PDB file of C-alpha atoms and ligand atoms in Angstrom:
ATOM      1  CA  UNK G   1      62.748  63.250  98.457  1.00 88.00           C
ATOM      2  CA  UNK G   2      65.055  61.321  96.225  1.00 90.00           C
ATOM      3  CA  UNK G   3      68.717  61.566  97.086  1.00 96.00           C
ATOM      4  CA  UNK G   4      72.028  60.901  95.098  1.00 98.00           C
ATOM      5  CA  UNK G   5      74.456  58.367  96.486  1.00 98.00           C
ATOM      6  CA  UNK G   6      78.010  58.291  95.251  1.00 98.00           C
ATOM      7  CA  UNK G   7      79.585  55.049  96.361  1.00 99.00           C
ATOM      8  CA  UNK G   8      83.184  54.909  95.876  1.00 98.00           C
ATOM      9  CA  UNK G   9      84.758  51.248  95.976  1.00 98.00           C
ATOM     10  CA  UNK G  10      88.418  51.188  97.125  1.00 98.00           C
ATOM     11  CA  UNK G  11      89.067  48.322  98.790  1.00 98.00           C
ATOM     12  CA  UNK G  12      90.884  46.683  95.992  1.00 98.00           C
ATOM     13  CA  UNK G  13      94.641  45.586  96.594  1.00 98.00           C
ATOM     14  CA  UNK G  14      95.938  46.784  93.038  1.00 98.00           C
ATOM     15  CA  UNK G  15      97.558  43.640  92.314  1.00 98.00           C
ATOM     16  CA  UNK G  16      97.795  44.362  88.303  1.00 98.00           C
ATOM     17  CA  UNK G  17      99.585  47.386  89.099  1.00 98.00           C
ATOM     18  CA  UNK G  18     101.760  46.060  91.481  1.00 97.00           C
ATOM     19  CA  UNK G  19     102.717  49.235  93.877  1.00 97.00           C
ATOM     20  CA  UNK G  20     103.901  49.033  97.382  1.00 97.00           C
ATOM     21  CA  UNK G  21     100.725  50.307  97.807  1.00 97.00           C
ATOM     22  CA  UNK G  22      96.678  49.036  96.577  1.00 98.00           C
ATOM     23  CA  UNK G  23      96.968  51.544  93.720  1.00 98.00           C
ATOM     24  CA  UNK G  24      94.216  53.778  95.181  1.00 98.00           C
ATOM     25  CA  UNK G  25      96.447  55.298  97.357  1.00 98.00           C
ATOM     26  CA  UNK G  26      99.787  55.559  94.480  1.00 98.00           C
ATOM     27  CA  UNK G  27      99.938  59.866  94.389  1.00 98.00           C
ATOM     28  CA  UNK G  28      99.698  61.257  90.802  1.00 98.00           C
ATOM     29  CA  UNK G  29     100.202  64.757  90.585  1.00 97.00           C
ATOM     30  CA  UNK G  30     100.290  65.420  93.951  1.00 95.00           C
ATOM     31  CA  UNK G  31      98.003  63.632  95.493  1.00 96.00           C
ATOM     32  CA  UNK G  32      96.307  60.095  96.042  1.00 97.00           C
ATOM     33  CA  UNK G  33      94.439  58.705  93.233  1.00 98.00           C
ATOM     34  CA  UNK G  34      91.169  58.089  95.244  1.00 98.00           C
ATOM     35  CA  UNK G  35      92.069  62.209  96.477  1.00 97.00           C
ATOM     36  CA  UNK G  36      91.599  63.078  92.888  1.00 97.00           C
ATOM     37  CA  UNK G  37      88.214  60.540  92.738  1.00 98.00           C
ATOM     38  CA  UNK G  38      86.832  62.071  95.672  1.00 97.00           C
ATOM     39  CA  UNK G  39      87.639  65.244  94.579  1.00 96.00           C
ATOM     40  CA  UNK G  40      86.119  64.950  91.133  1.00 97.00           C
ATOM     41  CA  UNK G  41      82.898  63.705  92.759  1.00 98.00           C
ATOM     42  CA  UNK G  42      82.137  66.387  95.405  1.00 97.00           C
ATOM     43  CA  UNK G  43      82.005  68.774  92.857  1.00 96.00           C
ATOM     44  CA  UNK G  44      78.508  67.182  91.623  1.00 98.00           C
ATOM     45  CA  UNK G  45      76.606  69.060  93.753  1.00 97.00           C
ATOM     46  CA  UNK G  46      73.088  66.829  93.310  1.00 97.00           C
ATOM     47  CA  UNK G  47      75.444  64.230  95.185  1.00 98.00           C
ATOM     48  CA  UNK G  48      74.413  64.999  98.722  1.00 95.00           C
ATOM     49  CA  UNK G  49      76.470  61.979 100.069  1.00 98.00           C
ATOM     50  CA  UNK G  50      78.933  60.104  99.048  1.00 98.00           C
ATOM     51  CA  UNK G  51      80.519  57.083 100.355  1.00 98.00           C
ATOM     52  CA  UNK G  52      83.802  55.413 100.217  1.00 98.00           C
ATOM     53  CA  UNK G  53      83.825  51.965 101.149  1.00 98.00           C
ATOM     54  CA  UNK G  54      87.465  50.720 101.879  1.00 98.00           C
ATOM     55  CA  UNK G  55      89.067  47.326 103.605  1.00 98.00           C
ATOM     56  CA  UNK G  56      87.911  46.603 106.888  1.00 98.00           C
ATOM     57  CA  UNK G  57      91.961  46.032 107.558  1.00 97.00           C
ATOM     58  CA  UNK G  58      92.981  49.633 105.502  1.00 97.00           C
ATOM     59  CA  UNK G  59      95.996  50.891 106.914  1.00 96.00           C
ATOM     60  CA  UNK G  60      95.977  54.236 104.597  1.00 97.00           C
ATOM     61  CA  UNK G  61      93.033  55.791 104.807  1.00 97.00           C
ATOM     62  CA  UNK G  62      92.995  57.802 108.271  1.00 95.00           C
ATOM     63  CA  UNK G  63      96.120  59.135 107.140  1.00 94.00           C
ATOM     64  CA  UNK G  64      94.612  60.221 103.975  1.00 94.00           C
ATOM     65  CA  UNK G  65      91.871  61.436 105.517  1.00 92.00           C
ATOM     66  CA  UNK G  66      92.177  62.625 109.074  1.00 86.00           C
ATOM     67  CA  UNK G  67      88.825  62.585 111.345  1.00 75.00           C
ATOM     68  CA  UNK G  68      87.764  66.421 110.012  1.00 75.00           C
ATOM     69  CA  UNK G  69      89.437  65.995 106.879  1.00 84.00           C
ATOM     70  CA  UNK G  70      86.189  64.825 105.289  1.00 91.00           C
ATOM     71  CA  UNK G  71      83.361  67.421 103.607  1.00 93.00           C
ATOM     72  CA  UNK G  72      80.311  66.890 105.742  1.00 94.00           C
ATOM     73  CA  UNK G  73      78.290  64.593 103.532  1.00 97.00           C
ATOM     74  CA  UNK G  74      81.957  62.407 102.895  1.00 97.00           C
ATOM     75  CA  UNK G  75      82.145  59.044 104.910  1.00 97.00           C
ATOM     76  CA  UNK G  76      84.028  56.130 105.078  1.00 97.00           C
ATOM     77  CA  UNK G  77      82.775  52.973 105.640  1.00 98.00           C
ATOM     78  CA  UNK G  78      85.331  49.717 106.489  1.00 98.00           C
ATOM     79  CA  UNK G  79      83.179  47.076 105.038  1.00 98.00           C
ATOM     80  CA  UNK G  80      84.894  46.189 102.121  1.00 98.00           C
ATOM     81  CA  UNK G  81      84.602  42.429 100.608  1.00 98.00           C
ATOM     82  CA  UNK G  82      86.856  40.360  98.860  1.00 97.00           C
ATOM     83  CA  UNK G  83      85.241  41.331  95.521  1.00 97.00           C
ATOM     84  CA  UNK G  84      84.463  44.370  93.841  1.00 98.00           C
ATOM     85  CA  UNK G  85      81.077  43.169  93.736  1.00 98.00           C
ATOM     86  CA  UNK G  86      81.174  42.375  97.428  1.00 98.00           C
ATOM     87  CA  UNK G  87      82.179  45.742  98.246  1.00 98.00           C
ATOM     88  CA  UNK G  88      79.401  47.403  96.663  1.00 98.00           C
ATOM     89  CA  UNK G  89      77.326  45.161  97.867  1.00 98.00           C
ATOM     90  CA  UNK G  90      77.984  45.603 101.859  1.00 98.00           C
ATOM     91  CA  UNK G  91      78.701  49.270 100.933  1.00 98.00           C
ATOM     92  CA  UNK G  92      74.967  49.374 100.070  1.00 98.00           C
ATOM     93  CA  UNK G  93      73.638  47.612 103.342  1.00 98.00           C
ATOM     94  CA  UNK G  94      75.436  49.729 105.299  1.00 98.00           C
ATOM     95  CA  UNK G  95      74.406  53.199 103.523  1.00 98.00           C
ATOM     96  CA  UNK G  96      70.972  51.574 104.120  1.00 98.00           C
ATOM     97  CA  UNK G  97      71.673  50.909 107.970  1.00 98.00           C
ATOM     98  CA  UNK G  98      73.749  54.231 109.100  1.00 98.00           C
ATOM     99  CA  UNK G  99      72.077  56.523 106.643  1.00 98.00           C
ATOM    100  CA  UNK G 100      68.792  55.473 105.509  1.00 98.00           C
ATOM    101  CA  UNK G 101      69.562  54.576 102.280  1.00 98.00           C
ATOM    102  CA  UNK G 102      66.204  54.742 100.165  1.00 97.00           C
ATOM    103  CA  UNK G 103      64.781  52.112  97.439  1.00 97.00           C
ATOM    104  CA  UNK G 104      63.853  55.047  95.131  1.00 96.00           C
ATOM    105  CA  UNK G 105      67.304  56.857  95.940  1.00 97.00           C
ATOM    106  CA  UNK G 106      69.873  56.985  93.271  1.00 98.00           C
ATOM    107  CA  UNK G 107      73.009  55.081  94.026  1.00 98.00           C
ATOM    108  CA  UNK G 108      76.081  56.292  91.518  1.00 98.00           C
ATOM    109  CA  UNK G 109      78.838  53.576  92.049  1.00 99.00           C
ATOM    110  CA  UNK G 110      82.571  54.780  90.582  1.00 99.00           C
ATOM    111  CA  UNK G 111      85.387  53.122  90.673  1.00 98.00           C
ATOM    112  CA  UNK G 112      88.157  54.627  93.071  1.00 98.00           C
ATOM    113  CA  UNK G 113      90.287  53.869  90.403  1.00 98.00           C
ATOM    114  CA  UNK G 114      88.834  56.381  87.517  1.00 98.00           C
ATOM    115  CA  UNK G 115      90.507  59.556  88.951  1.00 98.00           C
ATOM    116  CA  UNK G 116      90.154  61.146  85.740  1.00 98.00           C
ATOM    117  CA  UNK G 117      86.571  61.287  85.330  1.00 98.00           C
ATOM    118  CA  UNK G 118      84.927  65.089  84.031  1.00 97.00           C
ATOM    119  CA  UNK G 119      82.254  66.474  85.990  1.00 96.00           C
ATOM    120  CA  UNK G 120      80.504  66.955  82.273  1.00 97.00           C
ATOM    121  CA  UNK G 121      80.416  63.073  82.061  1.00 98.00           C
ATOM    122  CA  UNK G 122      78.535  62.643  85.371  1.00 98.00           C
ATOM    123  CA  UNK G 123      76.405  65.493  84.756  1.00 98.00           C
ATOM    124  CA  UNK G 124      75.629  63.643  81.077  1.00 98.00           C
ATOM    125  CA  UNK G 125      75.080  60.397  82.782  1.00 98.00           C
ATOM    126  CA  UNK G 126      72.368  62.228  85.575  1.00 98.00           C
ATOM    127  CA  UNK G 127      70.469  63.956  82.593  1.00 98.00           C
ATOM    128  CA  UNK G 128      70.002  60.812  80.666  1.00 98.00           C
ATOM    129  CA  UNK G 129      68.816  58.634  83.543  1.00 96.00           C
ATOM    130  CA  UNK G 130      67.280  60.623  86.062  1.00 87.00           C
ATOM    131  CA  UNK G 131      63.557  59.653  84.559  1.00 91.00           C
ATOM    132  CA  UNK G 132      64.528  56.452  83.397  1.00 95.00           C
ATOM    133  CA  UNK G 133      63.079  53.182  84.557  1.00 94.00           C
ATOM    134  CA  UNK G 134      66.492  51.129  85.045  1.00 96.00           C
ATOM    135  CA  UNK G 135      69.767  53.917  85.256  1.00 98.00           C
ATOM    136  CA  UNK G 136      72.847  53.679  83.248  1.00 98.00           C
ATOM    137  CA  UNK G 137      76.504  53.552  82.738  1.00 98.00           C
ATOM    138  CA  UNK G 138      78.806  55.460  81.134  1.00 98.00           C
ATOM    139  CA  UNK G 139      80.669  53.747  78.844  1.00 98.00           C
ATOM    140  CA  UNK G 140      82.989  54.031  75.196  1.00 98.00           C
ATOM    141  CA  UNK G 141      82.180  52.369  71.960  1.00 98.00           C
ATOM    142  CA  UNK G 142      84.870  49.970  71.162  1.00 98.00           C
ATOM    143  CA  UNK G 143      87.029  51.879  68.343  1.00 97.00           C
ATOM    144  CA  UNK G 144      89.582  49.353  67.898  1.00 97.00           C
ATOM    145  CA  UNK G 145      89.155  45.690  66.090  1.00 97.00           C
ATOM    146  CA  UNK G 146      88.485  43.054  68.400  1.00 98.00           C
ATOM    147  CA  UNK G 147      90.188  39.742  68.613  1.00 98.00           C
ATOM    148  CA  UNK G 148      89.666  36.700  70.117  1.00 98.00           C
ATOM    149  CA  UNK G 149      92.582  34.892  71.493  1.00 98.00           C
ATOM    150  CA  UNK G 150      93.727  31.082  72.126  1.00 98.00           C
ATOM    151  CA  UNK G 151      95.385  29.673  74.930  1.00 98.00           C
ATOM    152  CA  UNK G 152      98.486  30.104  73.394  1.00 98.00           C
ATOM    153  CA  UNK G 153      97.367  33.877  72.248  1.00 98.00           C
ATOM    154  CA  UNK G 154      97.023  33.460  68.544  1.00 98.00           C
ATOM    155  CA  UNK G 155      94.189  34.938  66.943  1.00 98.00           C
ATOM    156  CA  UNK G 156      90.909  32.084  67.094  1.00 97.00           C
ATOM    157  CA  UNK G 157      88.876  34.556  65.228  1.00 97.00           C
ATOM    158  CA  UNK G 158      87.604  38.740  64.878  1.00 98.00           C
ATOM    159  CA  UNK G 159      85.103  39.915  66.789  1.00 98.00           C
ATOM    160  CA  UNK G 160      81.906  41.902  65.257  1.00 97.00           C
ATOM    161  CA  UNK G 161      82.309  45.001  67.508  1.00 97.00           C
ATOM    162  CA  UNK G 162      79.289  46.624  65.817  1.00 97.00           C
ATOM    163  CA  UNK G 163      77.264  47.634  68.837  1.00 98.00           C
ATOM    164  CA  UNK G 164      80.396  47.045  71.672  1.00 98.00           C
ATOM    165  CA  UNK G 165      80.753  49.561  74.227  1.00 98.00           C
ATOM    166  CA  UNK G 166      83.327  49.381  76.757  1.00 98.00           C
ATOM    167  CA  UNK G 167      81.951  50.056  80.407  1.00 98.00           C
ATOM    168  CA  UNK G 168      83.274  52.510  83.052  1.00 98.00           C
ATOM    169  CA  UNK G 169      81.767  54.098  85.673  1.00 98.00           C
ATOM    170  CA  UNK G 170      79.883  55.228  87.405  1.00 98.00           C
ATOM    171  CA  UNK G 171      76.829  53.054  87.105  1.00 98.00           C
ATOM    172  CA  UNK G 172      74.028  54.902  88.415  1.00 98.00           C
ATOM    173  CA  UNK G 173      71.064  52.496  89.549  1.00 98.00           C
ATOM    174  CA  UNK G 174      67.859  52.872  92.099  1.00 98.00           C
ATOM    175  CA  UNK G 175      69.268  51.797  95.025  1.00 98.00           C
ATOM    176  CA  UNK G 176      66.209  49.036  95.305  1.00 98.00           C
ATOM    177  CA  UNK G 177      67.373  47.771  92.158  1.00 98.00           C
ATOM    178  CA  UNK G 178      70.676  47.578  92.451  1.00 98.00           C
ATOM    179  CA  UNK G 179      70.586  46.126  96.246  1.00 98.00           C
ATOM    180  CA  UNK G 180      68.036  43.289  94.588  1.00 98.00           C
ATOM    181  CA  UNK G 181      70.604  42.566  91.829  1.00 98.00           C
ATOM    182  CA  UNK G 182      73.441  42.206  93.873  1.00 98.00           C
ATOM    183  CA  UNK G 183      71.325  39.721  96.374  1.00 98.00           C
ATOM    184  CA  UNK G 184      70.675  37.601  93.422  1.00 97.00           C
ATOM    185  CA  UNK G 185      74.077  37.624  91.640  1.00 96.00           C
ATOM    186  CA  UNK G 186      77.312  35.984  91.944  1.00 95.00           C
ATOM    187  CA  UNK G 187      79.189  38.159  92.776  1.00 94.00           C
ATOM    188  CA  UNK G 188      82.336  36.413  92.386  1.00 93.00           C
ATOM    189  CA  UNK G 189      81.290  36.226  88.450  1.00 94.00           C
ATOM    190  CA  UNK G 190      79.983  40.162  88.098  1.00 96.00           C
ATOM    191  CA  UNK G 191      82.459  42.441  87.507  1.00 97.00           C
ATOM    192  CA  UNK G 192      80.399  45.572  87.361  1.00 98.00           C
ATOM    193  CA  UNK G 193      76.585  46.466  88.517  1.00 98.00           C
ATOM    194  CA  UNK G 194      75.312  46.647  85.172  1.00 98.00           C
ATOM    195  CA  UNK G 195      75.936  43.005  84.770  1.00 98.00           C
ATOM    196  CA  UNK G 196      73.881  42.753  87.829  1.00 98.00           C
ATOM    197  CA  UNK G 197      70.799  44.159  87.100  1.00 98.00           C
ATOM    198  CA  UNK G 198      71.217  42.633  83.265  1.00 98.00           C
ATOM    199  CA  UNK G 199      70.263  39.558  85.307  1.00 97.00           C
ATOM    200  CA  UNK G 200      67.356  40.794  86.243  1.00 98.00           C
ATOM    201  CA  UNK G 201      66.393  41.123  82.535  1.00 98.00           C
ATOM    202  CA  UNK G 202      66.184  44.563  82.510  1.00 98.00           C
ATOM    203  CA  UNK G 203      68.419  46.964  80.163  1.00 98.00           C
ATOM    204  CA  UNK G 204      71.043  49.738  81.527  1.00 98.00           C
ATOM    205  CA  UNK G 205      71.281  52.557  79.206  1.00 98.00           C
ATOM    206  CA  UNK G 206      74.636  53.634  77.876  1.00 98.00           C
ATOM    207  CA  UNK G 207      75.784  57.063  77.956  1.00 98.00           C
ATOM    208  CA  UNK G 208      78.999  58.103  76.383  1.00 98.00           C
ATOM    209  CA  UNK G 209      81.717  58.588  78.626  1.00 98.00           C
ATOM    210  CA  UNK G 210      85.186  60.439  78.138  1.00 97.00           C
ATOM    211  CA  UNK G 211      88.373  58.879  77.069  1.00 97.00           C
ATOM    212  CA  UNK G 212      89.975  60.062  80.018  1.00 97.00           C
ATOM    213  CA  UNK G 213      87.805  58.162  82.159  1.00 98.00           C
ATOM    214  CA  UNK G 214      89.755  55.282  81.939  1.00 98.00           C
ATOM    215  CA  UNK G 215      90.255  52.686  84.764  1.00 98.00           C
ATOM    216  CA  UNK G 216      94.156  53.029  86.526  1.00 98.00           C
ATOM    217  CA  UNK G 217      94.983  49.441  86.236  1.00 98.00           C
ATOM    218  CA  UNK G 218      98.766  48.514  85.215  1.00 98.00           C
ATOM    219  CA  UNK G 219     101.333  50.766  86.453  1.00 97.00           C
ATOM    220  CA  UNK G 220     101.967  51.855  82.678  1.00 97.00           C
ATOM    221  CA  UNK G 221      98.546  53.822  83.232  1.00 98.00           C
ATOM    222  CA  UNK G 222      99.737  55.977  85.776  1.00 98.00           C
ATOM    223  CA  UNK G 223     101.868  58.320  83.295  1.00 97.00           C
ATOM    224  CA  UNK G 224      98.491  59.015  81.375  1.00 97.00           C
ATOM    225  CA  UNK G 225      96.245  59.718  84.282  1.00 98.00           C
ATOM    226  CA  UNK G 226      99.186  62.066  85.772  1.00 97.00           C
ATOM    227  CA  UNK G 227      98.724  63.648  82.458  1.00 97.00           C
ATOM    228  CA  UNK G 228      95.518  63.723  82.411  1.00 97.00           C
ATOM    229  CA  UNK G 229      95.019  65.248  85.982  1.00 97.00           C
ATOM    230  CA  UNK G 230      97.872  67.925  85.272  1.00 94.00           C
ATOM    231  CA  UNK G 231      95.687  69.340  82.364  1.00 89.00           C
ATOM    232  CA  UNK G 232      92.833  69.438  85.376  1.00 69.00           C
ATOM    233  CA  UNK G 233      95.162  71.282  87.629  1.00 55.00           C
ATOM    234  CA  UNK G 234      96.809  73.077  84.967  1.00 47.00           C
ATOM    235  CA  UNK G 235     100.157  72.362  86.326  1.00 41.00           C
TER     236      UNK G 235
HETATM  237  N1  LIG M   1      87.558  43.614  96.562  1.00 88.57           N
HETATM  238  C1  LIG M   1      87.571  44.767  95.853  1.00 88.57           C
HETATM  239  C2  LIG M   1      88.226  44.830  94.593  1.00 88.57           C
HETATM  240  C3  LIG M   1      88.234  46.032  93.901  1.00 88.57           C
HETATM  241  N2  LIG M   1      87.624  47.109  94.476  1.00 88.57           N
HETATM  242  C4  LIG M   1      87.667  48.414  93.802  1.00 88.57           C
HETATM  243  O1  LIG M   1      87.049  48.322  92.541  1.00 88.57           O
HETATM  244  C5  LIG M   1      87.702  49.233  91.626  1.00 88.57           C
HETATM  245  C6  LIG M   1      88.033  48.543  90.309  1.00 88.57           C
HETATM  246  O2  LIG M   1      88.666  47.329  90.602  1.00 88.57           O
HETATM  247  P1  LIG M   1      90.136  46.939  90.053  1.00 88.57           P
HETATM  248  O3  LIG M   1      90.613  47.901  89.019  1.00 88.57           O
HETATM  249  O4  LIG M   1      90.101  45.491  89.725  1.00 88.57           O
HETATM  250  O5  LIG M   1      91.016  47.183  91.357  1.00 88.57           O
HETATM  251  P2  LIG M   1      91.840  46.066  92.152  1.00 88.57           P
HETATM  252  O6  LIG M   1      90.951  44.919  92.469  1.00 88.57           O
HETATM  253  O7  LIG M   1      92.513  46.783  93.274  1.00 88.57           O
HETATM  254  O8  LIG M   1      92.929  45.648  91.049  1.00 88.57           O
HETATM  255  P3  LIG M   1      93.556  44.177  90.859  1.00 88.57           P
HETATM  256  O9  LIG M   1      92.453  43.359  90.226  1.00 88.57           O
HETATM  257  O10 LIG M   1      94.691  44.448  89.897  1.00 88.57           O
HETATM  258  O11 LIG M   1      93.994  43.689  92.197  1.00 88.57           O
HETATM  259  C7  LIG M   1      88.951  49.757  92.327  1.00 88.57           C
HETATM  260  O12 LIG M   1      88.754  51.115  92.676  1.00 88.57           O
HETATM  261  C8  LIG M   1      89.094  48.867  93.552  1.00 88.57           C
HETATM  262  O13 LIG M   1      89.628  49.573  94.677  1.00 88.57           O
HETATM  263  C9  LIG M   1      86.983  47.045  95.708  1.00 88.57           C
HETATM  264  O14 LIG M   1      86.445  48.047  96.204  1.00 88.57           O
HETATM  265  N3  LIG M   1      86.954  45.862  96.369  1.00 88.57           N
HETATM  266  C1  LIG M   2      83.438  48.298  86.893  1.00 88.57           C
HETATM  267  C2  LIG M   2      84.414  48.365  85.757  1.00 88.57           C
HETATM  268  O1  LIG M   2      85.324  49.422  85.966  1.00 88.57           O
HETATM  269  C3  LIG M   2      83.671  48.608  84.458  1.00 88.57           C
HETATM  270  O2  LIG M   2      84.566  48.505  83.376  1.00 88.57           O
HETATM  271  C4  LIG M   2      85.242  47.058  85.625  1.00 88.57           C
HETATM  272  O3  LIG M   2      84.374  45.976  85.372  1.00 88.57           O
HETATM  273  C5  LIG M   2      86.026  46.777  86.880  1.00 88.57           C
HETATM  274  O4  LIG M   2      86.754  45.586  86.638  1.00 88.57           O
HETATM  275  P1  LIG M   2      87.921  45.203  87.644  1.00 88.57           P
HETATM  276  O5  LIG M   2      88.486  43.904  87.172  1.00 88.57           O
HETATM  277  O6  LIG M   2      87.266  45.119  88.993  1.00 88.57           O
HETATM  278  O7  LIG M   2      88.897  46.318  87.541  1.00 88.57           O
END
């Protein structure tokens, strides 16, 4: 039987936002921000495990998550890689080692640092790709006029953003796919799994995500996702 993977990378250091902290474990309305991503994601009950691959070296996460803390089908796996690609990537082998990852099993990969996503965005993102031949992303059209800068950030020229989308996550891929797109990429180049299997020639289909779905990056970000969480927990 097909399964659903979530794999949750959050191994990242949070550099751009520049905490004490990597930025995953920064608490917004009460809680850690990869709390609220886990949270969000073990509501989708067709996800029957989910995985959160974090530094091999994380010093946060035990006390985040004690030994029982976890639901059942939660686990954390200490194989992240200096990349976001590279964490996916040994996230993957390892799913397919300790849990028998399948080929033909789904494999929904969201960033630890979207804590805002909606259940109704995942659940939009499973019925559009569950019969189709490659998976899918969630992802924005680009609203805004695009320009392109020059090195000394003056404006070289506008950018046709007819057809643009801007990509979150999750990216939801066969795990057979995805695990052959990752072999064959660079993954010092990708910056999300899409990209990945692009390189393979074949074509992700976008689904439209949420505004609120938005990627905590800069520390200026954290006052919207705190807002966005407190309508959530209607505090
Ligand atoms: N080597 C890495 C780098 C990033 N990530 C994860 O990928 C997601 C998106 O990456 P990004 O926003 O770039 O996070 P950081 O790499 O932590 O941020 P920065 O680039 O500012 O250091 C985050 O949840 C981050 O934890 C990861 O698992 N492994
Ligand atoms: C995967 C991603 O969130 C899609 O927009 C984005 O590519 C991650 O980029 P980052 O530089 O690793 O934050």
């Amino acid at each position: 039987m097909t399964r659903y993977v979530g794999l949750i990378p959050a191994a990242g250091i949070g550099a751009r936002f520049g905490a004490a902290c990597p930025k995953q474990y920064v608490k917004l309305a009460g809680k850690t921000v990869l709390e609220h991503t886990v949270s969000r994601l073990t509501k989708i009950s067709v996800i029957d495990l989910l995985l959160i691959v974090v530094a091999e070296q994380d010093d946060y996460i035990d006390s985040i998550y004690p030994a029982a803390a976890l639901p059942a089908h939660v686990h954390i796996l200490r194989c992240g890689g200096a990349t976001r690609a590279q964490t996916v990537r040994n996230g993957i082998a390892q799913a397919q080692q300790q849990f028998g990852l399948q080929d033909n099993d789904w494999l929904l990969v969201h960033d630890a640092a979207r804590c805002c996503v909606s259940a109704d965005s995942v659940q939009r993102l499973l019925a559009a790709t569950h019969n189709h031949a490659v998976g899918g992303l969630l992802a924005l059209p680009v609203a805004d006029t695009l320009k392109q800068a020059d090195t000394a950030q003056h404006v070289c020229c506008t950018v046709n953003r007819a057809g643009l989308w801007q990509a979150q996550t999750p990216q939801m891929f066969r795990a057979g796919i995805l695990a052959r797109a990752l072999a064959q990429a660079d993954l010092e180049a990708i910056t999300d799994e899409s990209s990945a299997v692009e390189m393979l020639g074949l074509a992700p289909l976008l689904v439209s995500g949420d505004v609120c779905n938005f990627k905590l990056t800069s520390a200026q970000d954290a006052m919207l996702a705190t807002y966005f969480l407190q309508q959530e927990t209607g505090e």
